[in-house]
């Protein structure tokens, strides 16, 4: 099948060039950054580029994965508050993700399939994939066959993305848009990384009103991902698609099984028996030891 008509990125542009190269060379590709910076669009466009190269695709996305943890039973233990996923689910999902990526790699390391990851990192949203950890997965994530892609929209484009998020929340074009972080959550998450920046010695890079700043944003994520290979997509143009989740090909989706949900929830409850211990661990998501 020809997917070229679904690719809206200009082929002569730098963003297309970066994604095209990564689609040819990488085994695992992780799109990272705050919600509301365009990750899902570039996941979609990268997928089409990879499909054009006859590569099969598996995908692990934060929103899809954490929804599997949000069972009635788990939500009684770790309830969502004001639209924010509970720290216990964030930690459980992150621990599961390393196992999931390793299992996938063992199955596909010798074929042409590519694994796409979508990991916000902020607030312990799959930060485990960015942390250097002594396990069998680490040599894979730290090799150049794994690439992290960081979209960095201009100030004007980010404002446009957030305004569209308000509209899609009211009139979603796709089922997955209902799970998108709402504007008040997006603002709170940016303020969170501002506080993280202060703790990491980046206070001078913050502007006075703690408003979105492309240089600070990119620098902070690169600091957090210093153990990974990172490519930045500087974006100042909006691209129109019906829905960023509208991918015309069924991929293999990596989501936890019922047994895995139970195991990792139990693991987190055992490791962090009190809410205070759990909050401390999750609030220190950016500390990479």
PDB file of C-alpha atoms in Angstrom:
ATOM      1  CA  UNK A   1       0.000   0.000   0.000  1.00  0.00           C
ATOM      2  CA  UNK A   2       1.157   3.536  -0.780  1.00  0.00           C
ATOM      3  CA  UNK A   3       1.086   5.766   2.332  1.00  0.00           C
ATOM      4  CA  UNK A   4       2.663   8.843   0.741  1.00  0.00           C
ATOM      5  CA  UNK A   5      -0.655  10.706   0.537  1.00  0.00           C
ATOM      6  CA  UNK A   6      -0.941  10.536   4.339  1.00  0.00           C
ATOM      7  CA  UNK A   7       2.435  12.194   4.884  1.00  0.00           C
ATOM      8  CA  UNK A   8       1.867  15.947   5.337  1.00  0.00           C
ATOM      9  CA  UNK A   9       5.465  16.885   6.189  1.00  0.00           C
ATOM     10  CA  UNK A  10       7.328  18.625   3.340  1.00  0.00           C
ATOM     11  CA  UNK A  11       9.850  16.130   1.974  1.00  0.00           C
ATOM     12  CA  UNK A  12      12.430  18.864   1.483  1.00  0.00           C
ATOM     13  CA  UNK A  13      12.161  19.928   5.132  1.00  0.00           C
ATOM     14  CA  UNK A  14      14.542  19.124   7.990  1.00  0.00           C
ATOM     15  CA  UNK A  15      11.891  17.352  10.071  1.00  0.00           C
ATOM     16  CA  UNK A  16      11.081  14.905   7.282  1.00  0.00           C
ATOM     17  CA  UNK A  17      14.783  14.319   6.697  1.00  0.00           C
ATOM     18  CA  UNK A  18      15.387  13.448  10.364  1.00  0.00           C
ATOM     19  CA  UNK A  19      12.383  11.118  10.580  1.00  0.00           C
ATOM     20  CA  UNK A  20      13.225   9.482   7.252  1.00  0.00           C
ATOM     21  CA  UNK A  21      16.764   8.684   8.404  1.00  0.00           C
ATOM     22  CA  UNK A  22      15.580   7.353  11.759  1.00  0.00           C
ATOM     23  CA  UNK A  23      12.923   5.237  10.022  1.00  0.00           C
ATOM     24  CA  UNK A  24      15.681   3.591   7.994  1.00  0.00           C
ATOM     25  CA  UNK A  25      18.203   3.024  10.772  1.00  0.00           C
ATOM     26  CA  UNK A  26      16.606   2.744  14.223  1.00  0.00           C
ATOM     27  CA  UNK A  27      15.061  -0.298  15.888  1.00  0.00           C
ATOM     28  CA  UNK A  28      13.327   1.576  18.721  1.00  0.00           C
ATOM     29  CA  UNK A  29      12.102   5.167  18.409  1.00  0.00           C
ATOM     30  CA  UNK A  30      10.778   7.058  21.412  1.00  0.00           C
ATOM     31  CA  UNK A  31       8.838  10.297  20.931  1.00  0.00           C
ATOM     32  CA  UNK A  32       9.149  12.270  24.123  1.00  0.00           C
ATOM     33  CA  UNK A  33       8.166  15.594  25.656  1.00  0.00           C
ATOM     34  CA  UNK A  34       5.312  17.283  27.436  1.00  0.00           C
ATOM     35  CA  UNK A  35       1.714  16.631  26.422  1.00  0.00           C
ATOM     36  CA  UNK A  36       0.620  19.317  23.977  1.00  0.00           C
ATOM     37  CA  UNK A  37       3.837  19.666  21.950  1.00  0.00           C
ATOM     38  CA  UNK A  38       2.834  17.580  18.930  1.00  0.00           C
ATOM     39  CA  UNK A  39       4.241  14.146  19.798  1.00  0.00           C
ATOM     40  CA  UNK A  40       1.209  12.263  18.506  1.00  0.00           C
ATOM     41  CA  UNK A  41       1.367  13.989  15.117  1.00  0.00           C
ATOM     42  CA  UNK A  42       5.000  13.006  14.665  1.00  0.00           C
ATOM     43  CA  UNK A  43       4.306   9.471  15.850  1.00  0.00           C
ATOM     44  CA  UNK A  44       1.685   9.271  13.105  1.00  0.00           C
ATOM     45  CA  UNK A  45       3.910  10.793  10.433  1.00  0.00           C
ATOM     46  CA  UNK A  46       6.887   8.660  11.426  1.00  0.00           C
ATOM     47  CA  UNK A  47       4.675   5.573  11.216  1.00  0.00           C
ATOM     48  CA  UNK A  48       3.672   6.388   7.653  1.00  0.00           C
ATOM     49  CA  UNK A  49       7.301   7.022   6.676  1.00  0.00           C
ATOM     50  CA  UNK A  50       8.328   3.677   8.204  1.00  0.00           C
ATOM     51  CA  UNK A  51       5.465   1.895   6.450  1.00  0.00           C
ATOM     52  CA  UNK A  52       6.640   3.371   3.157  1.00  0.00           C
ATOM     53  CA  UNK A  53       9.910   1.569   3.814  1.00  0.00           C
ATOM     54  CA  UNK A  54       8.003  -1.701   4.294  1.00  0.00           C
ATOM     55  CA  UNK A  55       8.747  -1.839   7.996  1.00  0.00           C
ATOM     56  CA  UNK A  56       6.224  -3.442  10.322  1.00  0.00           C
ATOM     57  CA  UNK A  57       5.323  -1.457  13.412  1.00  0.00           C
ATOM     58  CA  UNK A  58       4.657  -2.098  17.068  1.00  0.00           C
ATOM     59  CA  UNK A  59       3.685   0.766  19.352  1.00  0.00           C
ATOM     60  CA  UNK A  60       3.696   1.478  23.075  1.00  0.00           C
ATOM     61  CA  UNK A  61       1.968   4.719  24.044  1.00  0.00           C
ATOM     62  CA  UNK A  62       1.609   6.193  27.513  1.00  0.00           C
ATOM     63  CA  UNK A  63      -2.131   6.857  27.202  1.00  0.00           C
ATOM     64  CA  UNK A  64      -2.985   3.372  25.934  1.00  0.00           C
ATOM     65  CA  UNK A  65      -0.718   1.601  28.420  1.00  0.00           C
ATOM     66  CA  UNK A  66      -1.834   3.457  31.535  1.00  0.00           C
ATOM     67  CA  UNK A  67      -5.513   2.985  30.642  1.00  0.00           C
ATOM     68  CA  UNK A  68      -4.967  -0.756  31.040  1.00  0.00           C
ATOM     69  CA  UNK A  69      -3.961  -0.089  34.641  1.00  0.00           C
ATOM     70  CA  UNK A  70      -7.097   1.970  35.306  1.00  0.00           C
ATOM     71  CA  UNK A  71      -9.326  -0.942  36.233  1.00  0.00           C
ATOM     72  CA  UNK A  72     -12.131  -0.526  38.751  1.00  0.00           C
ATOM     73  CA  UNK A  73     -10.125  -2.429  41.333  1.00  0.00           C
ATOM     74  CA  UNK A  74      -6.907  -0.447  40.814  1.00  0.00           C
ATOM     75  CA  UNK A  75      -8.702   2.912  40.803  1.00  0.00           C
ATOM     76  CA  UNK A  76     -10.029   2.143  44.281  1.00  0.00           C
ATOM     77  CA  UNK A  77      -6.398   1.999  45.425  1.00  0.00           C
ATOM     78  CA  UNK A  78      -4.943   4.676  43.131  1.00  0.00           C
ATOM     79  CA  UNK A  79      -7.801   7.019  42.055  1.00  0.00           C
ATOM     80  CA  UNK A  80      -7.487   9.710  39.397  1.00  0.00           C
ATOM     81  CA  UNK A  81      -7.642  13.216  40.912  1.00  0.00           C
ATOM     82  CA  UNK A  82      -8.630  16.303  38.883  1.00  0.00           C
ATOM     83  CA  UNK A  83      -7.802  14.531  35.623  1.00  0.00           C
ATOM     84  CA  UNK A  84      -4.318  13.503  36.794  1.00  0.00           C
ATOM     85  CA  UNK A  85      -3.291   9.840  36.797  1.00  0.00           C
ATOM     86  CA  UNK A  86      -2.384   8.616  40.285  1.00  0.00           C
ATOM     87  CA  UNK A  87       1.326   8.318  41.104  1.00  0.00           C
ATOM     88  CA  UNK A  88       0.891   4.603  41.807  1.00  0.00           C
ATOM     89  CA  UNK A  89      -0.362   3.925  38.289  1.00  0.00           C
ATOM     90  CA  UNK A  90       2.375   6.079  36.771  1.00  0.00           C
ATOM     91  CA  UNK A  91       5.061   4.155  38.628  1.00  0.00           C
ATOM     92  CA  UNK A  92       3.510   0.745  37.883  1.00  0.00           C
ATOM     93  CA  UNK A  93       3.138   1.537  34.182  1.00  0.00           C
ATOM     94  CA  UNK A  94       6.742   2.721  33.973  1.00  0.00           C
ATOM     95  CA  UNK A  95       8.137  -0.426  35.561  1.00  0.00           C
ATOM     96  CA  UNK A  96       6.010  -2.556  33.219  1.00  0.00           C
ATOM     97  CA  UNK A  97       7.254  -0.601  30.175  1.00  0.00           C
ATOM     98  CA  UNK A  98      10.862  -1.756  30.580  1.00  0.00           C
ATOM     99  CA  UNK A  99       9.744  -5.379  30.681  1.00  0.00           C
ATOM    100  CA  UNK A 100       7.479  -4.832  27.667  1.00  0.00           C
ATOM    101  CA  UNK A 101      10.215  -3.231  25.563  1.00  0.00           C
ATOM    102  CA  UNK A 102      12.727  -5.951  26.443  1.00  0.00           C
ATOM    103  CA  UNK A 103      10.258  -8.739  25.640  1.00  0.00           C
ATOM    104  CA  UNK A 104       9.442  -7.087  22.307  1.00  0.00           C
ATOM    105  CA  UNK A 105      13.129  -6.731  21.429  1.00  0.00           C
ATOM    106  CA  UNK A 106      13.822 -10.381  22.085  1.00  0.00           C
ATOM    107  CA  UNK A 107      11.067 -11.303  19.640  1.00  0.00           C
ATOM    108  CA  UNK A 108      11.987  -8.830  16.903  1.00  0.00           C
ATOM    109  CA  UNK A 109      15.710  -8.036  17.170  1.00  0.00           C
ATOM    110  CA  UNK A 110      16.464  -9.881  13.937  1.00  0.00           C
ATOM    111  CA  UNK A 111      13.537  -8.707  11.775  1.00  0.00           C
ATOM    112  CA  UNK A 112      12.624  -5.376  10.174  1.00  0.00           C
ATOM    113  CA  UNK A 113       9.939  -4.385  12.682  1.00  0.00           C
ATOM    114  CA  UNK A 114      10.312  -1.055  14.491  1.00  0.00           C
ATOM    115  CA  UNK A 115       8.980  -0.213  17.944  1.00  0.00           C
ATOM    116  CA  UNK A 116       7.506   3.256  18.414  1.00  0.00           C
ATOM    117  CA  UNK A 117       7.285   4.556  21.975  1.00  0.00           C
ATOM    118  CA  UNK A 118       5.443   7.656  23.167  1.00  0.00           C
ATOM    119  CA  UNK A 119       6.688   8.726  26.594  1.00  0.00           C
ATOM    120  CA  UNK A 120       6.013  12.156  28.163  1.00  0.00           C
ATOM    121  CA  UNK A 121       8.508  11.453  31.021  1.00  0.00           C
ATOM    122  CA  UNK A 122       7.302  14.429  33.096  1.00  0.00           C
ATOM    123  CA  UNK A 123       5.802  13.439  36.429  1.00  0.00           C
ATOM    124  CA  UNK A 124       7.022   9.841  36.082  1.00  0.00           C
ATOM    125  CA  UNK A 125       5.154   9.100  32.862  1.00  0.00           C
ATOM    126  CA  UNK A 126       7.350   6.307  31.470  1.00  0.00           C
ATOM    127  CA  UNK A 127      10.499   8.019  32.761  1.00  0.00           C
ATOM    128  CA  UNK A 128      11.834   4.508  33.400  1.00  0.00           C
ATOM    129  CA  UNK A 129      12.606   4.302  29.675  1.00  0.00           C
ATOM    130  CA  UNK A 130      14.882   7.337  29.988  1.00  0.00           C
ATOM    131  CA  UNK A 131      16.671   6.292  33.164  1.00  0.00           C
ATOM    132  CA  UNK A 132      19.920   4.373  33.149  1.00  0.00           C
ATOM    133  CA  UNK A 133      19.119   1.117  34.899  1.00  0.00           C
ATOM    134  CA  UNK A 134      21.238  -1.964  35.489  1.00  0.00           C
ATOM    135  CA  UNK A 135      19.200  -4.544  33.608  1.00  0.00           C
ATOM    136  CA  UNK A 136      19.205  -6.441  30.317  1.00  0.00           C
ATOM    137  CA  UNK A 137      17.317  -3.665  28.514  1.00  0.00           C
ATOM    138  CA  UNK A 138      19.795  -0.874  29.258  1.00  0.00           C
ATOM    139  CA  UNK A 139      22.385  -1.733  26.550  1.00  0.00           C
ATOM    140  CA  UNK A 140      19.546  -1.661  24.021  1.00  0.00           C
ATOM    141  CA  UNK A 141      18.109   1.696  25.107  1.00  0.00           C
ATOM    142  CA  UNK A 142      21.531   3.324  25.341  1.00  0.00           C
ATOM    143  CA  UNK A 143      22.684   2.121  21.905  1.00  0.00           C
ATOM    144  CA  UNK A 144      22.321   4.237  18.778  1.00  0.00           C
ATOM    145  CA  UNK A 145      19.723   1.789  17.465  1.00  0.00           C
ATOM    146  CA  UNK A 146      17.352   3.475  19.935  1.00  0.00           C
ATOM    147  CA  UNK A 147      16.565   7.104  19.155  1.00  0.00           C
ATOM    148  CA  UNK A 148      14.605   9.568  21.279  1.00  0.00           C
ATOM    149  CA  UNK A 149      12.781  12.263  19.291  1.00  0.00           C
ATOM    150  CA  UNK A 150      11.932  15.544  21.041  1.00  0.00           C
ATOM    151  CA  UNK A 151       9.464  17.835  19.213  1.00  0.00           C
ATOM    152  CA  UNK A 152       9.960  21.454  20.311  1.00  0.00           C
ATOM    153  CA  UNK A 153       7.186  23.716  18.991  1.00  0.00           C
ATOM    154  CA  UNK A 154       7.562  27.475  18.762  1.00  0.00           C
ATOM    155  CA  UNK A 155       5.698  29.569  21.318  1.00  0.00           C
ATOM    156  CA  UNK A 156       2.968  30.453  18.820  1.00  0.00           C
ATOM    157  CA  UNK A 157       2.541  26.876  17.687  1.00  0.00           C
ATOM    158  CA  UNK A 158       2.257  25.590  21.255  1.00  0.00           C
ATOM    159  CA  UNK A 159      -0.507  28.137  21.918  1.00  0.00           C
ATOM    160  CA  UNK A 160      -2.293  26.885  18.799  1.00  0.00           C
ATOM    161  CA  UNK A 161      -1.936  23.247  19.892  1.00  0.00           C
ATOM    162  CA  UNK A 162      -3.408  24.038  23.311  1.00  0.00           C
ATOM    163  CA  UNK A 163      -6.331  25.959  21.789  1.00  0.00           C
ATOM    164  CA  UNK A 164      -7.077  23.002  19.519  1.00  0.00           C
ATOM    165  CA  UNK A 165      -6.910  20.693  22.532  1.00  0.00           C
ATOM    166  CA  UNK A 166      -9.850  22.637  23.997  1.00  0.00           C
ATOM    167  CA  UNK A 167     -11.861  22.056  20.815  1.00  0.00           C
ATOM    168  CA  UNK A 168     -11.053  18.347  20.469  1.00  0.00           C
ATOM    169  CA  UNK A 169     -11.989  17.800  24.111  1.00  0.00           C
ATOM    170  CA  UNK A 170     -15.484  19.055  23.286  1.00  0.00           C
ATOM    171  CA  UNK A 171     -15.735  17.460  19.826  1.00  0.00           C
ATOM    172  CA  UNK A 172     -13.218  14.591  19.518  1.00  0.00           C
ATOM    173  CA  UNK A 173     -12.432  13.260  16.031  1.00  0.00           C
ATOM    174  CA  UNK A 174     -11.064  10.034  17.490  1.00  0.00           C
ATOM    175  CA  UNK A 175     -11.772   7.949  20.569  1.00  0.00           C
ATOM    176  CA  UNK A 176      -8.237   8.470  21.898  1.00  0.00           C
ATOM    177  CA  UNK A 177      -8.643  12.248  21.924  1.00  0.00           C
ATOM    178  CA  UNK A 178     -10.997  11.837  24.882  1.00  0.00           C
ATOM    179  CA  UNK A 179      -7.977  10.773  26.948  1.00  0.00           C
ATOM    180  CA  UNK A 180      -5.815  13.779  26.000  1.00  0.00           C
ATOM    181  CA  UNK A 181      -4.518  15.891  28.889  1.00  0.00           C
ATOM    182  CA  UNK A 182      -6.663  18.986  29.254  1.00  0.00           C
ATOM    183  CA  UNK A 183      -5.264  22.565  29.086  1.00  0.00           C
ATOM    184  CA  UNK A 184      -5.123  23.030  32.879  1.00  0.00           C
ATOM    185  CA  UNK A 185      -3.077  19.839  33.136  1.00  0.00           C
ATOM    186  CA  UNK A 186      -0.754  21.006  30.334  1.00  0.00           C
ATOM    187  CA  UNK A 187      -0.105  24.272  32.185  1.00  0.00           C
ATOM    188  CA  UNK A 188       0.506  22.446  35.470  1.00  0.00           C
ATOM    189  CA  UNK A 189       3.004  20.091  33.830  1.00  0.00           C
ATOM    190  CA  UNK A 190       4.991  22.979  32.353  1.00  0.00           C
ATOM    191  CA  UNK A 191       5.152  24.636  35.771  1.00  0.00           C
ATOM    192  CA  UNK A 192       6.361  21.295  37.130  1.00  0.00           C
ATOM    193  CA  UNK A 193       9.313  21.196  34.746  1.00  0.00           C
ATOM    194  CA  UNK A 194      10.075  24.823  35.665  1.00  0.00           C
ATOM    195  CA  UNK A 195      10.457  23.704  39.268  1.00  0.00           C
ATOM    196  CA  UNK A 196      12.574  20.782  38.115  1.00  0.00           C
ATOM    197  CA  UNK A 197      14.732  23.219  36.135  1.00  0.00           C
ATOM    198  CA  UNK A 198      15.402  25.257  39.274  1.00  0.00           C
ATOM    199  CA  UNK A 199      16.519  22.118  41.116  1.00  0.00           C
ATOM    200  CA  UNK A 200      18.812  21.185  38.221  1.00  0.00           C
ATOM    201  CA  UNK A 201      20.547  24.569  38.255  1.00  0.00           C
ATOM    202  CA  UNK A 202      18.700  26.005  35.258  1.00  0.00           C
ATOM    203  CA  UNK A 203      16.995  28.954  36.975  1.00  0.00           C
ATOM    204  CA  UNK A 204      18.742  31.516  34.746  1.00  0.00           C
ATOM    205  CA  UNK A 205      17.190  29.899  31.659  1.00  0.00           C
ATOM    206  CA  UNK A 206      13.656  30.446  32.935  1.00  0.00           C
ATOM    207  CA  UNK A 207      11.804  33.579  31.918  1.00  0.00           C
ATOM    208  CA  UNK A 208      10.324  35.840  34.567  1.00  0.00           C
ATOM    209  CA  UNK A 209       6.706  34.666  34.249  1.00  0.00           C
ATOM    210  CA  UNK A 210       7.600  30.972  33.890  1.00  0.00           C
ATOM    211  CA  UNK A 211       6.031  30.955  30.441  1.00  0.00           C
ATOM    212  CA  UNK A 212       6.893  28.370  27.777  1.00  0.00           C
ATOM    213  CA  UNK A 213      10.406  28.847  26.460  1.00  0.00           C
ATOM    214  CA  UNK A 214      11.788  26.640  23.684  1.00  0.00           C
ATOM    215  CA  UNK A 215      15.435  26.866  24.765  1.00  0.00           C
ATOM    216  CA  UNK A 216      14.726  25.972  28.390  1.00  0.00           C
ATOM    217  CA  UNK A 217      12.322  23.206  27.409  1.00  0.00           C
ATOM    218  CA  UNK A 218      14.772  21.509  25.063  1.00  0.00           C
ATOM    219  CA  UNK A 219      17.690  21.917  27.480  1.00  0.00           C
ATOM    220  CA  UNK A 220      15.788  20.374  30.379  1.00  0.00           C
ATOM    221  CA  UNK A 221      14.667  17.321  28.426  1.00  0.00           C
ATOM    222  CA  UNK A 222      18.160  16.802  27.037  1.00  0.00           C
ATOM    223  CA  UNK A 223      19.560  16.997  30.569  1.00  0.00           C
ATOM    224  CA  UNK A 224      17.062  14.394  31.770  1.00  0.00           C
ATOM    225  CA  UNK A 225      17.838  12.211  28.725  1.00  0.00           C
ATOM    226  CA  UNK A 226      21.615  12.569  28.913  1.00  0.00           C
ATOM    227  CA  UNK A 227      21.990   8.770  28.836  1.00  0.00           C
ATOM    228  CA  UNK A 228      20.026   8.489  25.565  1.00  0.00           C
ATOM    229  CA  UNK A 229      20.522   9.411  21.903  1.00  0.00           C
ATOM    230  CA  UNK A 230      18.243  12.415  21.308  1.00  0.00           C
ATOM    231  CA  UNK A 231      17.242  14.279  18.157  1.00  0.00           C
ATOM    232  CA  UNK A 232      15.289  17.548  18.398  1.00  0.00           C
ATOM    233  CA  UNK A 233      12.532  18.525  15.977  1.00  0.00           C
ATOM    234  CA  UNK A 234      12.235  22.318  16.005  1.00  0.00           C
ATOM    235  CA  UNK A 235       8.706  22.983  14.761  1.00  0.00           C
ATOM    236  CA  UNK A 236       7.176  26.310  13.763  1.00  0.00           C
ATOM    237  CA  UNK A 237       4.529  25.160  11.279  1.00  0.00           C
ATOM    238  CA  UNK A 238       1.137  23.587  11.898  1.00  0.00           C
ATOM    239  CA  UNK A 239       0.194  20.571   9.801  1.00  0.00           C
ATOM    240  CA  UNK A 240      -3.451  19.638   9.280  1.00  0.00           C
ATOM    241  CA  UNK A 241      -4.656  16.056   9.670  1.00  0.00           C
ATOM    242  CA  UNK A 242      -8.115  14.770  10.548  1.00  0.00           C
ATOM    243  CA  UNK A 243      -6.815  13.295  13.798  1.00  0.00           C
ATOM    244  CA  UNK A 244      -3.263  12.630  14.937  1.00  0.00           C
ATOM    245  CA  UNK A 245      -4.526   9.231  16.102  1.00  0.00           C
ATOM    246  CA  UNK A 246      -5.963   8.366  12.706  1.00  0.00           C
ATOM    247  CA  UNK A 247      -3.393   5.851  11.509  1.00  0.00           C
ATOM    248  CA  UNK A 248      -4.648   3.750   8.602  1.00  0.00           C
ATOM    249  CA  UNK A 249      -2.869   0.569   9.582  1.00  0.00           C
ATOM    250  CA  UNK A 250      -3.361  -1.745  12.514  1.00  0.00           C
ATOM    251  CA  UNK A 251      -0.159  -1.889  14.508  1.00  0.00           C
ATOM    252  CA  UNK A 252       0.766  -4.370  17.197  1.00  0.00           C
ATOM    253  CA  UNK A 253      -0.017  -2.450  20.389  1.00  0.00           C
ATOM    254  CA  UNK A 254       1.960  -3.161  23.512  1.00  0.00           C
ATOM    255  CA  UNK A 255      -0.353  -3.024  26.521  1.00  0.00           C
ATOM    256  CA  UNK A 256      -0.126  -4.874  29.825  1.00  0.00           C
ATOM    257  CA  UNK A 257      -2.082  -8.057  30.407  1.00  0.00           C
ATOM    258  CA  UNK A 258      -4.389  -8.419  33.396  1.00  0.00           C
ATOM    259  CA  UNK A 259      -1.712 -10.503  35.097  1.00  0.00           C
ATOM    260  CA  UNK A 260       0.970  -7.885  34.434  1.00  0.00           C
ATOM    261  CA  UNK A 261      -1.236  -5.114  35.806  1.00  0.00           C
ATOM    262  CA  UNK A 262      -1.786  -7.114  38.990  1.00  0.00           C
ATOM    263  CA  UNK A 263       1.919  -7.939  39.320  1.00  0.00           C
ATOM    264  CA  UNK A 264       3.254  -4.400  38.876  1.00  0.00           C
ATOM    265  CA  UNK A 265       0.570  -2.794  41.053  1.00  0.00           C
ATOM    266  CA  UNK A 266       1.476  -5.284  43.790  1.00  0.00           C
ATOM    267  CA  UNK A 267       5.165  -4.553  43.263  1.00  0.00           C
ATOM    268  CA  UNK A 268       4.647  -0.808  43.702  1.00  0.00           C
ATOM    269  CA  UNK A 269       2.435  -1.277  46.773  1.00  0.00           C
ATOM    270  CA  UNK A 270       5.111  -3.448  48.339  1.00  0.00           C
ATOM    271  CA  UNK A 271       7.986  -1.094  47.471  1.00  0.00           C
ATOM    272  CA  UNK A 272       6.116   2.087  48.460  1.00  0.00           C
ATOM    273  CA  UNK A 273       3.723   1.095  51.277  1.00  0.00           C
ATOM    274  CA  UNK A 274       2.769   4.670  52.154  1.00  0.00           C
ATOM    275  CA  UNK A 275       1.454   7.505  49.960  1.00  0.00           C
ATOM    276  CA  UNK A 276       4.314   9.687  51.196  1.00  0.00           C
ATOM    277  CA  UNK A 277       6.981   7.229  50.023  1.00  0.00           C
ATOM    278  CA  UNK A 278       5.268   6.886  46.654  1.00  0.00           C
ATOM    279  CA  UNK A 279       4.956  10.654  46.165  1.00  0.00           C
ATOM    280  CA  UNK A 280       8.619  11.216  47.009  1.00  0.00           C
ATOM    281  CA  UNK A 281       9.693   8.596  44.458  1.00  0.00           C
ATOM    282  CA  UNK A 282       7.447   9.943  41.707  1.00  0.00           C
ATOM    283  CA  UNK A 283       8.188  13.617  42.415  1.00  0.00           C
ATOM    284  CA  UNK A 284      11.893  12.848  41.983  1.00  0.00           C
ATOM    285  CA  UNK A 285      11.310  11.393  38.504  1.00  0.00           C
ATOM    286  CA  UNK A 286      14.028  13.599  37.002  1.00  0.00           C
ATOM    287  CA  UNK A 287      16.786  12.327  39.332  1.00  0.00           C
ATOM    288  CA  UNK A 288      18.782   9.902  37.225  1.00  0.00           C
ATOM    289  CA  UNK A 289      21.128   7.795  39.273  1.00  0.00           C
TER     290      UNK A 289
END
